[in-house]
C-alpha cells in the first residue's frame, strides 16, 4: 500500500505539471513545493497507519484520510488535464 501511495503521488505531480504547462491562469507561484508537501503528508499518514503500537481506530483514520487525500488530488489533476484548463 505504501508503494501504491507513492506511485499515485508521483502520477499526481506529473499530471499537475502537464496542467501547469498548459498555462493554468489561477495557479500561484510555488505550487510544486506546496503539492509535494501535501502529498508527503498523505504518504506519511499511510506509512504511520502501519504502526502496531497505536490503536486500530487511529491507524484506520490515518489510513483512510491519507488515501482519500491522494484520490482527491489525483482526481483533481485528471479533471484539470482532461478539461484542458
Coordinates of N, CA and C in Angstrom, one line a residue:
X1 N 0.8 -1.2 0.0 CA 0.0 0.0 0.0 C 0.9 1.3 0.0
X2 N 2.0 1.2 0.7 CA 2.9 2.3 0.7 C 3.4 2.6 -0.7
X3 N 3.8 1.6 -1.4 CA 4.3 1.8 -2.8 C 3.2 2.3 -3.7
X4 N 2.0 1.8 -3.6 CA 0.9 2.3 -4.4 C 0.6 3.8 -4.1
X5 N 0.7 4.2 -2.8 CA 0.5 5.6 -2.4 C 1.6 6.5 -3.0
X6 N 2.8 6.0 -3.0 CA 3.9 6.8 -3.6 C 3.7 6.9 -5.1
X7 N 3.3 5.8 -5.8 CA 3.1 5.9 -7.2 C 2.0 6.8 -7.6
X8 N 0.9 6.8 -6.8 CA -0.2 7.8 -7.1 C 0.3 9.2 -6.9
X9 N 1.1 9.4 -5.9 CA 1.6 10.8 -5.6 C 2.5 11.3 -6.8
X10 N 3.3 10.4 -7.3 CA 4.1 10.8 -8.5 C 3.3 11.0 -9.7
X11 N 2.3 10.2 -9.9 CA 1.4 10.4 -11.0 C 0.6 11.8 -10.9
X12 N 0.2 12.1 -9.7 CA -0.5 13.3 -9.4 C 0.4 14.5 -9.7
X13 N 1.7 14.5 -9.3 CA 2.6 15.5 -9.6 C 2.9 15.7 -11.1
X14 N 3.0 14.6 -11.8 CA 3.3 14.6 -13.2 C 2.1 15.2 -13.9
X15 N 0.9 14.8 -13.6 CA -0.3 15.4 -14.2 C -0.5 16.8 -13.9
X16 N -0.1 17.2 -12.7 CA -0.1 18.6 -12.3 C 0.8 19.5 -13.1
X17 N 2.0 18.9 -13.5 CA 2.9 19.6 -14.3 C 2.4 19.8 -15.7
X18 N 1.7 18.8 -16.2 CA 1.1 18.9 -17.6 C 0.0 20.0 -17.6
X19 N -0.7 20.1 -16.5 CA -1.8 21.2 -16.4 C -1.1 22.5 -16.3
X20 N 0.0 22.7 -15.6 CA 0.7 23.9 -15.4 C 1.3 24.3 -16.8
X21 N 1.8 23.3 -17.5 CA 2.5 23.6 -18.8 C 1.5 24.2 -19.8
X22 N 0.2 23.9 -19.6 CA -0.8 24.4 -20.5 C -1.2 25.9 -20.2
X23 N -0.6 26.4 -19.1 CA -0.9 27.8 -18.7 C -2.1 28.0 -17.8
X24 N -2.2 27.2 -16.8 CA -3.3 27.4 -15.8 C -3.2 28.8 -15.3
X25 N -4.3 29.6 -15.5 CA -4.2 31.1 -15.1 C -4.3 31.3 -13.6
X26 N -4.8 30.5 -12.8 CA -5.0 30.8 -11.4 C -4.1 30.1 -10.5
X27 N -3.0 29.5 -11.0 CA -2.1 28.8 -10.2 C -1.0 29.8 -9.6
X28 N -0.9 29.8 -8.3 CA 0.1 30.7 -7.7 C 1.5 30.1 -7.8
X29 N 2.5 31.0 -7.7 CA 3.9 30.5 -7.7 C 4.2 29.7 -6.5
X30 N 5.1 28.7 -6.7 CA 5.4 27.8 -5.6 C 4.5 26.6 -5.5
X31 N 3.7 26.4 -6.5 CA 2.7 25.3 -6.5 C 3.3 23.9 -6.3
X32 N 4.5 23.7 -6.9 CA 5.1 22.4 -6.9 C 5.6 22.1 -5.4
X33 N 6.1 23.1 -4.7 CA 6.5 22.8 -3.3 C 5.3 22.5 -2.5
X34 N 4.2 23.2 -2.7 CA 3.0 23.0 -1.9 C 2.4 21.6 -2.2
X35 N 2.4 21.2 -3.5 CA 1.9 19.9 -3.8 C 2.8 18.8 -3.3
X36 N 4.1 19.0 -3.3 CA 5.0 17.9 -2.8 C 4.8 17.8 -1.3
X37 N 4.7 18.9 -0.6 CA 4.5 18.8 0.9 C 3.1 18.2 1.2
X38 N 2.1 18.5 0.5 CA 0.8 18.0 0.7 C 0.8 16.4 0.5
X39 N 1.4 16.0 -0.6 CA 1.5 14.6 -0.9 C 2.4 13.8 0.1
X40 N 3.4 14.5 0.5 CA 4.3 13.8 1.5 C 3.5 13.6 2.8
X41 N 2.7 14.6 3.2 CA 1.9 14.4 4.4 C 0.9 13.2 4.3
X42 N 0.2 13.1 3.1 CA -0.7 12.0 2.9 C 0.1 10.7 2.9
X43 N 1.3 10.6 2.3 CA 2.1 9.4 2.3 C 2.5 9.1 3.7
X44 N 2.9 10.1 4.5 CA 3.3 9.9 5.9 C 2.1 9.3 6.7
X45 N 0.9 9.8 6.5 CA -0.3 9.2 7.2 C -0.4 7.7 6.9
X46 N -0.3 7.4 5.6 CA -0.4 6.0 5.2 C 0.7 5.1 5.8
X47 N 1.9 5.7 5.9 CA 3.0 5.0 6.5 C 2.8 4.8 8.0
X48 N 2.4 5.8 8.6 CA 2.1 5.7 10.1 C 1.0 4.8 10.4
X49 N 0.1 4.6 9.5 CA -1.0 3.7 9.8 C -0.6 2.2 10.0
X50 N 0.6 1.9 9.7 CA 1.1 0.6 9.8 C 1.8 0.3 11.2
X51 N 1.8 1.3 12.0 CA 2.4 1.2 13.4 C 1.5 0.3 14.2
X52 N 2.1 -0.8 14.8 CA 1.3 -1.7 15.5 C 1.0 -1.3 17.0
X53 N 1.8 -0.3 17.5 CA 1.6 0.1 18.8 C 0.5 1.2 19.0
X54 N -0.1 1.6 17.9 CA -1.2 2.6 18.0 C -2.5 1.8 17.9
X55 N -3.6 2.5 18.4 CA -4.9 1.8 18.4 C -5.4 1.6 16.9
X56 N -6.2 0.6 16.8 CA -6.7 0.3 15.4 C -7.6 1.5 14.9
X57 N -8.3 2.2 15.8 CA -9.1 3.3 15.3 C -8.2 4.4 14.8
X58 N -7.1 4.7 15.5 CA -6.1 5.8 15.0 C -5.5 5.3 13.7
X59 N -5.1 4.1 13.6 CA -4.5 3.6 12.4 C -5.5 3.6 11.2
X60 N -6.7 3.3 11.4 CA -7.7 3.3 10.4 C -8.0 4.7 9.9
X61 N -8.1 5.6 10.8 CA -8.3 7.0 10.5 C -7.2 7.6 9.7
X62 N -5.9 7.3 10.0 CA -4.8 7.8 9.3 C -4.8 7.2 7.9
X63 N -5.0 5.9 7.8 CA -5.1 5.2 6.5 C -6.1 5.8 5.6
X64 N -7.3 5.9 6.1 CA -8.4 6.4 5.3 C -8.2 7.9 4.9
X65 N -7.8 8.7 5.8 CA -7.5 10.1 5.5 C -6.4 10.3 4.4
X66 N -5.4 9.5 4.6 CA -4.3 9.5 3.6 C -4.7 9.1 2.2
X67 N -5.5 8.0 2.1 CA -5.9 7.6 0.8 C -7.0 8.5 0.2
X68 N -7.9 9.0 1.0 CA -8.8 10.0 0.5 C -8.1 11.2 -0.1
X69 N -7.1 11.7 0.6 CA -6.4 12.9 0.1 C -5.7 12.6 -1.2
X70 N -5.1 11.4 -1.3 CA -4.4 11.0 -2.5 C -5.4 10.9 -3.7
X71 N -6.5 10.3 -3.4 CA -7.5 10.1 -4.5 C -8.1 11.4 -5.0
X72 N -8.4 12.3 -4.0 CA -8.9 13.6 -4.4 C -7.9 14.4 -5.2
X73 N -6.6 14.4 -4.8 CA -5.6 15.1 -5.6 C -5.4 14.5 -7.0
X74 N -5.4 13.2 -7.1 CA -5.3 12.6 -8.4 C -6.6 12.9 -9.2
X75 N -7.7 12.8 -8.6 CA -9.0 13.2 -9.4 C -9.0 14.6 -9.9
X76 N -8.5 15.5 -9.1 CA -8.5 16.9 -9.5 C -7.5 17.1 -10.6
X77 N -6.3 16.5 -10.5 CA -5.3 16.6 -11.6 C -5.9 16.0 -12.9
X78 N -6.5 14.9 -12.8 CA -7.1 14.3 -14.1 C -8.2 15.2 -14.6
X79 N -9.1 15.7 -13.7 CA -10.1 16.6 -14.2 C -9.6 17.8 -14.9
X80 N -8.6 18.5 -14.3 CA -8.0 19.6 -14.9 C -7.3 19.3 -16.2
X81 N -6.6 18.2 -16.3 CA -5.9 17.8 -17.5 C -6.9 17.5 -18.6
X82 N -8.0 16.7 -18.2 CA -9.0 16.3 -19.2 C -9.8 17.5 -19.8
X83 N -10.1 18.5 -19.0 CA -10.8 19.6 -19.5 C -10.0 20.7 -20.1
X84 N -8.7 20.5 -20.2 CA -7.8 21.5 -20.8 C -7.8 22.8 -20.2
X85 N -7.9 22.8 -18.9 CA -7.9 24.1 -18.1 C -6.5 24.7 -18.3

